[in-house]
Amino acid sequence: MKKLILGLVVLLLLGGGGAGAYFFFFAQKAEASVGAEDEHAAEQAKADHAKEKGSDGHGGGGMEYVELAPLVLPIIDGNGITQTLNLVVVLEAESLKNKTTIEENEPRLNDAYIRELYGTLSKQIALEGGVLKVQVIKDRLRQVSDRVVGEDVVHDVLLQVVQQRPM
């Protein structure tokens, strides 16, 4: 009797595993059903969007982005280095001319960012309970950008990667 029950349990487990594998690997993928009115609405939305952008479909007023080299900064307090901060800064420019200006001044911007953030982080201004205040960092980087390349060149400062590692 025990062998019969054990055999039945094994058979059920193997059958369940086989059925699960079939449905996971071989079953048809689900497709979204789209009716005729939905297709027409999608085409109309694409046409409206293209009309807003211009005749060629490319927006003339798009933003340009410049990704700077990663910044690695130590956070130092009275006990020494407590954590390191890794940042990848992306600058948003409104025109190709401003993008070129940013690219030409990239070494100066990186140096100014390191100087500003090193002081800010060491004084614990941008930290609250050991956690980085991202908006404070963005505001500081924006001020430094305006000082280095001039006002109205950098539209916004974006922090693509923010990583804190305790030591």
Tab-separated table of C-alpha atoms in Angstrom:
chain	number	residue	atom	x	y	z
A	1	MET	CA	0.000	0.000	0.000
A	2	LYS	CA	2.831	2.385	0.867
A	3	LYS	CA	4.503	1.651	-2.469
A	4	LEU	CA	1.292	2.408	-4.342
A	5	ILE	CA	0.817	5.776	-2.606
A	6	LEU	CA	4.491	6.648	-3.060
A	7	GLY	CA	4.283	5.723	-6.753
A	8	LEU	CA	1.160	7.858	-7.170
A	9	VAL	CA	2.840	10.869	-5.503
A	10	VAL	CA	5.915	10.520	-7.742
A	11	LEU	CA	3.695	10.208	-10.818
A	12	LEU	CA	1.751	13.357	-9.852
A	13	LEU	CA	4.969	15.321	-9.262
A	14	LEU	CA	6.438	14.271	-12.600
A	15	GLY	CA	3.174	15.023	-14.399
A	16	GLY	CA	2.906	18.439	-12.763
A	17	GLY	CA	6.506	19.258	-13.636
A	18	GLY	CA	5.986	18.184	-17.238
A	19	ALA	CA	2.795	20.215	-17.567
A	20	GLY	CA	4.488	23.258	-16.036
A	21	ALA	CA	7.418	22.958	-18.438
A	22	TYR	CA	5.043	22.635	-21.386
A	23	PHE	CA	3.081	25.748	-20.469
A	24	PHE	CA	6.205	27.721	-19.647
A	25	PHE	CA	8.281	26.829	-22.719
A	26	PHE	CA	5.904	25.715	-25.456
A	27	ALA	CA	2.603	27.507	-24.919
A	28	GLN	CA	1.610	30.344	-27.239
A	29	LYS	CA	2.492	33.828	-26.091
A	30	ALA	CA	-0.445	36.003	-25.136
A	31	GLU	CA	-1.268	38.677	-27.673
A	32	ALA	CA	-3.172	41.839	-26.957
A	33	SER	CA	-6.439	41.992	-28.816
A	34	VAL	CA	-6.873	45.168	-30.780
A	35	GLY	CA	-10.146	46.036	-32.422
A	36	ALA	CA	-10.639	48.124	-35.552
A	37	GLU	CA	-11.458	51.279	-33.574
A	38	ASP	CA	-8.292	50.839	-31.489
A	39	GLU	CA	-6.145	50.582	-34.630
A	40	HIS	CA	-7.741	53.743	-36.019
A	41	ALA	CA	-7.136	55.598	-32.742
A	42	ALA	CA	-3.477	54.535	-32.722
A	43	GLU	CA	-2.980	55.738	-36.315
A	44	GLN	CA	-4.686	59.043	-35.497
A	45	ALA	CA	-2.472	59.550	-32.434
A	46	LYS	CA	0.674	58.921	-34.514
A	47	ALA	CA	-0.489	61.418	-37.146
A	48	ASP	CA	-1.260	64.067	-34.515
A	49	HIS	CA	2.108	63.520	-32.866
A	50	ALA	CA	3.945	63.844	-36.192
A	51	LYS	CA	2.029	67.061	-36.971
A	52	GLU	CA	3.075	68.568	-33.613
A	53	LYS	CA	6.727	67.706	-34.190
A	54	GLY	CA	6.912	68.989	-37.731
A	55	SER	CA	6.646	67.618	-41.227
A	56	ASP	CA	9.725	65.375	-41.023
A	57	GLY	CA	8.690	63.770	-37.732
A	58	HIS	CA	11.673	65.135	-35.824
A	59	GLY	CA	11.163	67.781	-33.215
A	60	GLY	CA	13.293	70.844	-33.778
A	61	GLY	CA	13.360	71.819	-30.114
A	62	GLY	CA	14.594	68.558	-28.616
A	63	MET	CA	17.048	68.451	-25.760
A	64	GLU	CA	20.670	67.404	-26.164
A	65	TYR	CA	22.384	65.336	-23.463
A	66	VAL	CA	26.037	65.123	-22.459
A	67	GLU	CA	27.094	62.275	-20.180
A	68	LEU	CA	30.169	63.137	-18.143
A	69	ALA	CA	32.776	60.746	-16.791
A	70	PRO	CA	31.812	59.011	-13.532
A	71	LEU	CA	32.740	60.814	-10.315
A	72	VAL	CA	34.006	58.826	-7.321
A	73	LEU	CA	34.081	60.816	-4.088
A	74	PRO	CA	34.965	59.857	-0.519
A	75	ILE	CA	32.711	61.031	2.301
A	76	ILE	CA	34.931	61.969	5.213
A	77	ASP	CA	33.941	62.778	8.779
A	78	GLY	CA	35.794	62.853	12.098
A	79	ASN	CA	36.449	59.106	11.928
A	80	GLY	CA	37.949	59.152	8.419
A	81	ILE	CA	36.354	57.850	5.237
A	82	THR	CA	32.905	56.519	6.099
A	83	GLN	CA	31.567	55.861	2.600
A	84	THR	CA	32.244	56.449	-1.067
A	85	LEU	CA	29.864	58.012	-3.526
A	86	ASN	CA	29.721	57.157	-7.237
A	87	LEU	CA	27.883	59.579	-9.524
A	88	VAL	CA	27.251	59.687	-13.244
A	89	VAL	CA	26.169	63.189	-14.209
A	90	VAL	CA	24.270	63.935	-17.419
A	91	LEU	CA	23.843	67.559	-18.471
A	92	GLU	CA	20.814	68.633	-20.471
A	93	ALA	CA	21.296	71.361	-23.086
A	94	GLU	CA	18.631	73.029	-25.206
A	95	SER	CA	20.690	73.361	-28.378
A	96	LEU	CA	23.541	71.745	-30.249
A	97	LYS	CA	25.644	74.871	-29.650
A	98	ASN	CA	25.208	74.534	-25.883
A	99	LYS	CA	26.025	70.819	-26.103
A	100	THR	CA	29.275	71.655	-27.891
A	101	THR	CA	30.118	74.239	-25.222
A	102	ILE	CA	29.553	71.651	-22.496
A	103	GLU	CA	31.686	69.049	-24.284
A	104	GLU	CA	34.531	71.552	-24.715
A	105	ASN	CA	34.436	72.397	-20.995
A	106	GLU	CA	33.992	68.836	-19.706
A	107	PRO	CA	37.373	68.659	-17.880
A	108	ARG	CA	36.694	71.989	-16.159
A	109	LEU	CA	33.197	70.857	-15.194
A	110	ASN	CA	34.455	67.553	-13.743
A	111	ASP	CA	37.102	69.356	-11.709
A	112	ALA	CA	34.621	71.944	-10.422
A	113	TYR	CA	32.112	69.208	-9.539
A	114	ILE	CA	34.701	67.250	-7.563
A	115	ARG	CA	35.784	70.368	-5.660
A	116	GLU	CA	32.229	71.401	-4.833
A	117	LEU	CA	31.000	67.958	-3.855
A	118	TYR	CA	34.085	67.120	-1.825
A	119	GLY	CA	33.468	70.163	0.365
A	120	THR	CA	29.709	69.675	0.480
A	121	LEU	CA	29.934	66.009	1.436
A	122	SER	CA	32.709	66.525	3.986
A	123	LYS	CA	30.614	69.149	5.793
A	124	GLN	CA	27.656	66.720	5.817
A	125	ILE	CA	25.448	69.374	4.150
A	126	ALA	CA	24.102	66.937	1.573
A	127	LEU	CA	23.644	64.038	3.973
A	128	GLU	CA	20.755	63.283	6.277
A	129	GLY	CA	21.323	60.285	8.513
A	130	GLY	CA	24.030	58.995	6.191
A	131	VAL	CA	21.697	59.123	3.176
A	132	LEU	CA	22.437	61.461	0.295
A	133	LYS	CA	19.998	64.312	-0.400
A	134	VAL	CA	19.849	64.107	-4.190
A	135	GLN	CA	18.112	67.458	-4.717
A	136	VAL	CA	20.836	69.299	-2.778
A	137	ILE	CA	23.490	67.658	-4.969
A	138	LYS	CA	21.594	68.547	-8.161
A	139	ASP	CA	21.210	72.181	-7.041
A	140	ARG	CA	24.917	72.455	-6.210
A	141	LEU	CA	25.939	70.926	-9.549
A	142	ARG	CA	23.618	73.308	-11.385
A	143	GLN	CA	25.197	76.321	-9.638
A	144	VAL	CA	28.687	75.070	-10.499
A	145	SER	CA	27.660	74.477	-14.126
A	146	ASP	CA	26.365	78.030	-14.427
A	147	ARG	CA	29.640	79.346	-12.981
A	148	VAL	CA	31.872	77.291	-15.297
A	149	VAL	CA	30.096	77.427	-18.679
A	150	GLY	CA	27.803	80.395	-18.124
A	151	GLU	CA	24.137	80.702	-17.340
A	152	ASP	CA	21.528	79.322	-19.756
A	153	VAL	CA	23.969	76.794	-21.250
A	154	VAL	CA	22.976	73.905	-18.987
A	155	HIS	CA	19.206	73.462	-18.886
A	156	ASP	CA	19.195	70.783	-16.170
A	157	VAL	CA	21.514	68.449	-14.280
A	158	LEU	CA	20.478	64.809	-14.238
A	159	LEU	CA	21.997	62.207	-11.938
A	160	GLN	CA	21.941	58.997	-13.926
A	161	VAL	CA	23.704	56.835	-11.323
A	162	VAL	CA	23.898	57.533	-7.590
A	163	GLN	CA	25.570	54.821	-5.560
A	164	GLN	CA	26.661	55.003	-1.916
A	165	ARG	CA	28.951	52.356	-0.462
A	166	PRO	CA	29.734	52.282	3.251
A	167	MET	CA	33.335	51.578	4.185
